[in-house]
Coordinates of C-alpha atoms in Angstrom, one line a residue:
M1 CA 84.8 71.5 81.6
D2 CA 87.3 71.6 78.6
G3 CA 90.8 70.8 79.6
S4 CA 92.3 73.5 77.4
Y5 CA 90.2 76.1 79.2
V6 CA 91.5 75.1 82.6
V7 CA 95.1 75.1 81.3
G8 CA 94.5 78.5 79.9
L9 CA 93.3 79.8 83.3
V10 CA 96.4 78.4 85.0
Q11 CA 98.7 79.9 82.6
Q12 CA 97.0 83.4 82.7
R13 CA 97.3 83.2 86.5
R14 CA 101.0 82.4 86.3
R15 CA 101.4 85.4 83.9
C16 CA 99.7 87.7 86.3
V17 CA 101.8 86.5 89.2
T18 CA 105.0 87.0 87.0
E19 CA 104.0 90.6 86.1
I20 CA 103.5 91.3 89.7
Q21 CA 106.9 89.9 90.6
R22 CA 108.6 91.9 87.7
K23 CA 107.3 95.2 89.0
P24 CA 109.9 96.8 91.4
A25 CA 108.8 96.3 95.0
P26 CA 108.1 99.4 97.0
D27 CA 110.8 100.7 99.3
N28 CA 108.7 99.6 102.3
Y29 CA 108.0 96.1 101.0
P30 CA 110.3 94.4 103.5
W31 CA 108.0 95.7 106.3
I32 CA 104.9 95.0 104.3
L33 CA 106.2 91.5 104.0
V34 CA 106.5 91.3 107.8
G35 CA 102.9 92.4 108.1
L36 CA 101.6 89.8 105.6
L37 CA 103.5 86.9 107.2
W38 CA 102.5 88.2 110.6
M39 CA 98.9 87.4 109.7
V40 CA 99.9 83.9 108.6
S41 CA 101.9 83.2 111.6
F42 CA 99.1 84.2 113.9
L43 CA 96.8 81.7 112.3
N44 CA 99.5 79.1 112.4
A45 CA 99.7 79.6 116.1
A46 CA 96.1 80.1 116.9
D47 CA 95.1 77.0 115.0
R48 CA 97.7 75.0 116.9
S49 CA 96.4 76.4 120.2
I50 CA 92.8 75.4 119.9
L51 CA 93.3 71.9 121.0
N52 CA 94.9 73.1 124.3
S53 CA 92.0 75.3 125.1
V54 CA 89.4 72.5 124.5
K55 CA 91.2 69.5 126.1
P56 CA 88.9 69.2 129.0
L57 CA 85.8 69.1 126.7
L58 CA 87.5 66.5 124.5
R59 CA 88.4 64.5 127.4
D60 CA 84.7 64.3 128.3
A61 CA 83.2 64.2 124.8
F62 CA 85.4 61.2 123.8
D63 CA 86.1 59.6 127.2
I64 CA 89.8 59.8 126.8
T65 CA 92.5 60.4 129.3
D66 CA 95.3 63.0 129.8
I67 CA 97.8 60.6 128.6
Q68 CA 95.9 60.1 125.4
L69 CA 95.6 63.8 124.9
G70 CA 99.5 63.8 125.5
I71 CA 99.9 61.2 122.7
I72 CA 97.9 63.5 120.4
D73 CA 100.3 66.5 121.2
T74 CA 103.3 64.3 120.9
T75 CA 102.2 63.0 117.6
F76 CA 101.5 66.5 116.4
F77 CA 105.0 67.7 117.5
W78 CA 106.8 64.6 115.9
T79 CA 105.0 64.9 112.7
Y80 CA 105.6 68.7 112.5
A81 CA 109.3 68.0 113.4
V82 CA 109.9 65.5 110.5
C83 CA 107.9 67.6 108.0
A84 CA 109.4 70.9 108.8
F85 CA 112.9 69.6 108.0
V86 CA 111.6 68.1 104.8
F87 CA 109.6 71.2 103.8
G88 CA 112.5 73.4 104.9
R89 CA 114.8 71.7 102.5
V90 CA 112.1 72.1 99.7
G91 CA 111.9 75.8 100.6
D92 CA 115.5 76.2 99.7
S93 CA 114.8 74.8 96.1
V94 CA 111.2 76.2 95.3
R95 CA 109.5 79.6 95.3
R96 CA 109.0 80.3 98.9
R97 CA 105.8 82.3 98.1
N98 CA 104.1 79.1 96.7
M99 CA 105.2 77.1 99.7
I100 CA 103.7 79.4 102.3
I101 CA 100.3 79.7 100.4
F102 CA 100.0 76.0 99.8
G103 CA 100.8 75.3 103.6
L104 CA 98.1 77.9 104.7
I105 CA 95.5 76.2 102.6
F106 CA 96.4 72.8 103.7
W107 CA 96.4 73.4 107.4
S108 CA 93.2 75.5 107.3
M109 CA 91.3 72.6 105.6
A110 CA 92.9 70.3 108.1
T111 CA 91.7 72.5 111.0
G112 CA 88.2 72.8 109.5
I113 CA 87.6 69.1 109.5
M114 CA 88.4 68.5 113.1
P115 CA 84.7 68.6 114.2
F116 CA 84.1 65.5 112.1
A117 CA 86.1 63.4 114.5
T118 CA 84.2 60.7 116.3
G119 CA 87.0 59.2 118.6
F120 CA 90.5 59.2 119.7
A121 CA 91.8 57.6 116.4
M122 CA 90.3 60.3 114.2
L123 CA 91.4 63.1 116.5
L124 CA 94.9 61.7 116.3
G125 CA 94.7 61.4 112.5
M126 CA 93.2 64.9 111.8
R127 CA 95.6 66.5 114.1
T128 CA 98.4 64.9 112.2
L129 CA 97.1 66.5 109.0
V130 CA 97.2 69.9 110.8
A131 CA 100.8 69.4 111.8
I132 CA 101.8 68.5 108.2
G133 CA 100.3 71.7 106.9
E134 CA 101.7 73.9 109.6
S135 CA 105.2 72.5 109.2
T136 CA 105.6 74.0 105.8
Y137 CA 105.5 77.6 107.2
Y138 CA 108.2 78.6 109.6
P139 CA 111.5 77.6 108.0
T140 CA 110.4 79.1 104.7
A141 CA 108.9 82.3 106.1
T142 CA 111.9 83.1 108.2
A143 CA 114.3 82.6 105.3
L144 CA 112.1 84.8 103.2
I145 CA 112.0 87.7 105.7
S146 CA 115.8 87.4 106.1
S147 CA 116.3 87.6 102.4
W148 CA 114.4 91.0 102.4
H149 CA 116.2 92.5 105.5
K150 CA 119.6 93.5 106.1
P151 CA 121.6 91.9 108.8
S152 CA 121.6 95.1 110.9
M153 CA 117.8 94.8 111.1
R154 CA 117.4 91.1 110.8
S155 CA 116.7 90.3 114.4
R156 CA 114.1 93.1 114.7
A157 CA 112.2 92.0 111.6
L158 CA 112.2 88.4 112.7
S159 CA 111.0 89.4 116.3
I160 CA 108.1 91.3 115.0
H161 CA 107.0 88.4 112.9
Q162 CA 107.6 86.3 116.0
T163 CA 105.2 88.3 118.1
A164 CA 102.4 86.7 116.0
V165 CA 103.2 83.4 117.5
F166 CA 102.4 84.6 121.0
A167 CA 99.4 86.7 119.8
G168 CA 98.1 83.8 118.0
G169 CA 98.6 81.4 120.8
G170 CA 97.2 83.8 123.5
I171 CA 94.4 85.4 121.7
G172 CA 93.7 82.3 119.6
G173 CA 93.6 80.2 122.9
W174 CA 91.4 82.6 124.8
V175 CA 89.0 83.0 121.8
A176 CA 88.9 79.2 121.4
G177 CA 88.0 78.8 125.1
K178 CA 85.2 81.4 124.9
L179 CA 83.8 79.8 121.8
A180 CA 84.0 76.4 123.1
D181 CA 82.3 77.4 126.3
S182 CA 79.5 79.0 124.6
Y183 CA 79.1 76.8 121.4
G184 CA 80.8 73.6 122.0
W185 CA 84.3 72.5 121.1
P186 CA 83.9 72.2 117.3
A187 CA 83.2 76.0 116.9
P188 CA 86.8 77.3 117.2
F189 CA 88.1 74.8 114.6
I190 CA 85.5 75.9 112.2
I191 CA 85.9 79.7 112.7
F192 CA 89.7 79.8 112.5
A193 CA 89.7 77.6 109.4
A194 CA 87.6 80.1 107.6
L195 CA 89.9 82.9 108.6
G196 CA 92.8 81.0 106.9
F197 CA 91.0 81.2 103.4
V198 CA 90.5 85.0 103.9
V199 CA 94.3 85.5 104.6
M200 CA 95.0 83.1 101.6
A201 CA 93.3 85.6 99.2
I202 CA 95.4 88.4 100.5
L203 CA 98.6 86.5 100.0
F204 CA 97.8 85.7 96.4
K205 CA 97.5 89.2 95.6
L206 CA 100.5 90.7 97.7
L207 CA 103.0 88.1 98.7
R208 CA 106.2 88.2 96.7
D209 CA 109.6 86.4 96.9
D210 CA 111.9 88.3 94.5
A211 CA 114.0 89.9 97.3
P212 CA 116.8 92.1 95.6
G213 CA 119.2 91.0 98.3
E214 CA 118.6 87.2 97.7
V215 CA 121.7 85.6 96.4
R216 CA 121.1 82.1 94.8
V217 CA 123.8 79.5 94.1
R218 CA 123.3 78.7 90.5
E219 CA 126.5 76.7 89.7
E220 CA 126.0 73.2 88.2
K221 CA 127.4 71.6 91.4
R222 CA 125.5 73.6 94.0
A223 CA 126.5 73.0 97.7
E224 CA 124.0 70.7 99.4
P225 CA 122.4 72.6 102.2
I226 CA 122.2 69.6 104.5
G227 CA 126.0 69.1 104.0
L228 CA 126.6 72.8 104.8
I229 CA 124.8 72.4 108.1
L230 CA 126.5 69.2 109.1
K231 CA 129.9 70.9 108.6
N232 CA 128.9 73.9 110.8
P233 CA 129.3 73.5 114.5
A234 CA 127.5 76.8 115.4
A235 CA 124.5 75.6 113.5
L236 CA 124.5 72.1 115.2
L237 CA 124.8 74.0 118.6
L238 CA 121.8 76.1 117.8
C239 CA 119.9 72.9 116.8
G240 CA 120.8 71.3 120.2
V241 CA 119.9 74.4 122.1
F242 CA 116.6 74.8 120.4
F243 CA 115.8 71.1 121.3
L244 CA 116.2 71.8 125.0
A245 CA 114.5 75.2 125.0
T246 CA 111.6 74.0 123.1
A247 CA 111.1 70.9 125.1
A248 CA 110.9 72.8 128.2
S249 CA 108.7 75.8 127.1
S250 CA 106.2 73.4 125.2
A251 CA 105.6 71.1 128.2
V252 CA 104.6 74.1 130.3
L253 CA 102.5 75.8 127.6
N254 CA 100.7 72.6 126.7
W255 CA 99.9 71.6 130.4
C256 CA 99.3 75.0 132.1
N257 CA 95.6 75.1 130.8
T258 CA 94.9 71.7 132.4
Y259 CA 96.8 72.7 135.6
A260 CA 94.6 75.9 135.9
H261 CA 91.4 74.0 135.3
D262 CA 92.1 70.9 137.3
V263 CA 94.2 72.2 140.2
L264 CA 93.2 75.9 140.5
G265 CA 89.4 75.1 139.7
L266 CA 89.1 77.7 136.9
N267 CA 86.8 77.4 133.9
L268 CA 88.3 77.1 130.3
A269 CA 88.3 80.8 129.5
D270 CA 89.9 81.7 132.8
S271 CA 92.3 78.9 132.6
A272 CA 93.5 80.3 129.3
L273 CA 93.9 83.8 130.8
V274 CA 96.1 82.4 133.6
G275 CA 98.1 80.2 131.4
P276 CA 98.4 80.7 127.7
V277 CA 97.5 84.3 127.7
M278 CA 100.0 85.1 130.5
I279 CA 102.7 83.1 128.5
T280 CA 101.9 84.6 125.2
T281 CA 101.5 88.3 126.4
A282 CA 104.9 88.0 127.9
G283 CA 106.4 86.6 124.8
F284 CA 104.7 89.1 122.5
F285 CA 106.6 92.0 124.2
S286 CA 109.9 90.1 125.1
V287 CA 110.6 88.9 121.5
L288 CA 110.7 92.6 120.5
V289 CA 112.9 93.4 123.3
G290 CA 115.0 90.3 122.4
G291 CA 115.1 91.4 118.8
Y292 CA 116.3 94.9 119.6
M293 CA 118.9 93.6 122.1
A294 CA 120.3 91.1 119.7
D295 CA 120.8 93.6 116.8
K296 CA 122.6 96.0 119.3
F297 CA 124.6 93.1 120.8
A298 CA 125.5 91.8 117.3
A299 CA 126.7 95.2 116.2
K300 CA 129.3 95.1 119.1
S301 CA 130.3 91.5 119.0
S302 CA 130.0 88.8 116.3
A303 CA 128.5 86.5 118.9
G304 CA 126.2 89.0 120.4
R305 CA 122.9 87.3 119.5
F306 CA 124.2 84.2 121.3
T307 CA 124.7 86.3 124.4
V308 CA 121.0 87.4 124.3
L309 CA 119.9 83.7 123.9
A310 CA 121.9 82.7 127.0
I311 CA 120.4 85.7 129.0
G312 CA 116.9 84.8 128.1
L313 CA 117.0 81.1 128.9
T314 CA 118.7 82.1 132.3
L315 CA 115.7 84.1 133.2
A316 CA 113.2 81.5 131.9
A317 CA 114.8 78.8 134.2
L318 CA 115.0 81.0 137.4
F319 CA 111.1 81.7 137.4
L320 CA 110.3 78.1 136.7
L321 CA 112.2 76.9 139.8
P322 CA 109.8 78.2 142.4
F323 CA 106.7 77.0 140.8
P324 CA 106.0 74.1 143.3
L325 CA 106.0 76.6 146.1
V326 CA 103.1 78.8 144.6
T327 CA 99.3 78.0 145.0
S328 CA 97.5 81.1 144.4
V329 CA 96.2 82.1 141.0
P330 CA 97.9 85.5 140.7
L331 CA 101.3 84.1 141.6
V332 CA 100.9 81.3 139.2
G333 CA 100.2 83.8 136.5
L334 CA 103.1 86.0 137.5
L335 CA 105.6 83.1 137.3
L336 CA 104.2 82.0 133.9
F337 CA 104.6 85.5 132.6
A338 CA 108.1 86.0 134.0
T339 CA 109.4 82.7 132.7
S340 CA 107.9 83.3 129.3
F341 CA 109.5 86.9 129.2
G342 CA 112.9 85.2 129.5
K343 CA 112.1 82.6 126.7
G344 CA 110.8 85.4 124.5
L345 CA 114.2 87.1 124.6
F346 CA 115.5 83.8 123.3
D347 CA 112.7 83.5 120.7
G348 CA 113.4 87.1 119.4
C349 CA 116.9 86.2 118.0
I350 CA 117.1 82.5 117.6
Y351 CA 116.3 82.5 113.9
A352 CA 118.4 85.4 113.2
A353 CA 121.2 83.8 115.0
M354 CA 121.0 80.7 112.8
H355 CA 121.0 83.0 109.7
D356 CA 124.1 84.7 110.9
V357 CA 126.0 81.3 110.8
M358 CA 124.4 79.9 107.5
P359 CA 124.5 81.1 103.9
A360 CA 121.3 82.3 102.3
E361 CA 121.0 79.3 100.1
A362 CA 120.7 77.0 103.1
R363 CA 118.7 79.0 105.6
A364 CA 115.3 77.4 105.2
T365 CA 116.9 73.8 105.5
A366 CA 118.8 74.9 108.7
A367 CA 115.6 76.5 110.1
G368 CA 113.8 73.4 109.3
L369 CA 116.4 71.0 111.0
M370 CA 116.4 73.3 114.1
T371 CA 112.6 73.3 114.2
M372 CA 112.5 69.4 113.7
L373 CA 114.8 68.8 116.8
G374 CA 112.9 71.4 118.9
F375 CA 109.5 69.8 118.1
I376 CA 110.9 66.3 118.8
G377 CA 111.9 67.7 122.2
A378 CA 108.4 69.3 122.7
G379 CA 106.9 65.9 121.9
I380 CA 108.9 64.0 124.5
T381 CA 108.3 66.4 127.3
T382 CA 104.6 66.9 126.5
V383 CA 103.8 63.2 126.9
L384 CA 106.5 62.6 129.6
L385 CA 105.1 65.5 131.9
P386 CA 101.6 64.1 132.7
I387 CA 103.3 60.6 133.3
V388 CA 105.8 62.2 135.9
A389 CA 103.0 64.4 137.3
V390 CA 101.0 61.3 138.4
H391 CA 103.8 61.0 141.0
T392 CA 105.0 64.6 141.5
G393 CA 102.2 66.8 140.4
L394 CA 102.2 69.3 137.6
A395 CA 103.8 72.1 139.4
A396 CA 106.8 69.9 140.1
G397 CA 107.0 69.0 136.6
F398 CA 107.1 72.4 135.5
A399 CA 110.1 73.2 137.8
M400 CA 112.0 70.2 136.3
M401 CA 111.8 71.9 132.9
A402 CA 114.2 74.6 134.3
G403 CA 117.0 72.0 134.1
L404 CA 116.7 71.8 130.4
Y405 CA 117.0 75.6 130.1
L406 CA 120.2 75.7 132.2
L407 CA 121.8 72.9 130.1
A408 CA 121.2 75.0 127.0
V409 CA 122.7 78.1 128.7
F410 CA 125.9 76.1 129.7
A411 CA 126.2 75.1 125.9
L412 CA 125.9 78.5 124.7
L413 CA 128.4 80.0 127.1
L414 CA 131.0 77.3 126.5
A415 CA 130.7 77.6 122.7
R416 CA 131.2 81.4 122.3
P417 CA 134.9 81.3 120.8
M418 CA 133.6 78.7 118.3
V419 CA 130.7 80.7 117.4
A420 CA 132.7 83.8 116.8
H421 CA 135.0 81.9 114.5
V422 CA 132.2 80.4 112.4
I423 CA 130.4 83.9 112.0
A424 CA 133.7 85.4 110.9
K425 CA 134.2 82.7 108.2
Q426 CA 130.6 83.3 107.0
E427 CA 131.1 87.0 106.7
S428 CA 134.3 86.6 104.8
G429 CA 132.8 84.1 102.4
L430 CA 134.8 81.2 103.5
T431 CA 131.8 79.0 104.4
H432 CA 131.6 77.7 100.9
A433 CA 135.2 76.7 100.7

């Protein structure tokens, strides 16, 4: 094919995108954007959940242990963690639209090739590729949503977007289990990868990143986002809190399927209903409650969103503590629902809280750093939990995660005066000084 012809096609495509961006966005575009990114976030979570749903089948197909499955999870989390920070920083320097579309294409392709794995090493490598692709999304997407929504509505917009994580994890996990039970473990990887390319075509046409409220720093000596974060104690606090909360919730989410299958004796689909579906259903509704509460609390107090964070994690801890005393399937499902409802309140406003304390030009980087630390924590507990469970059982291991939630609560409560001071500086424009 003639090289000049290819260049012409690329230039024509760029002109089309530019023309779309030049047209004024409709008044309801901020909510159209939330809908578009909801689909992407759904697939991001669904593709991630497939492995949890098929772990027992992979264990038999490749003759691997729970510890090896935990290593795959940990490698995913730690790869995601480092790359989320890197791509978050890039997301503050490039067009966020392009970053999101590129990531969707990359992780959909990586998901689609998972069935070609022939052993533990290939599973590990292919899962690592999925992590790299998925890590491009969340820091950039949340920053893009915040740029289109006023602070008074920011928590609600982000919480609606956050429901996709729970819908994708729950519905995706259940559908993956059903497909795997009926057609074998490769089926869900292939089908969800194909859906990614359908959504990609929609994004090419409708996704835009020219928010009228977006303020870019264009001075020659632009402040480095990483430097802004390191000077901001409230941002660093949120990074630490997210580390603890994500470590606790991920350990429970990643092993509740196996607990239901091995201890309660359920099949893969029913294990998903008791575990991930209960967790994600609770989260789906509670993030909306958390987003609404956070906007209301923030209207009354500058640190209002931080109060909602503490309330959510307190509830999450209280309902994990009695886990070792419960043995019936309905009560296990009820406890997982209740603890996840509390965690969902936290999830409904954590990114909005970070955006409260950071300027617009550093939000993707801040979200990336926070996500990195959270997934590092998730990787630690996901591989540590089955090691501990050899001696204590998974139920007792779940209860131990409550301690991580409570540490985060104490940190949030102790730091309230400092948080109020940082937000006041941010609102007065002194953060750049």
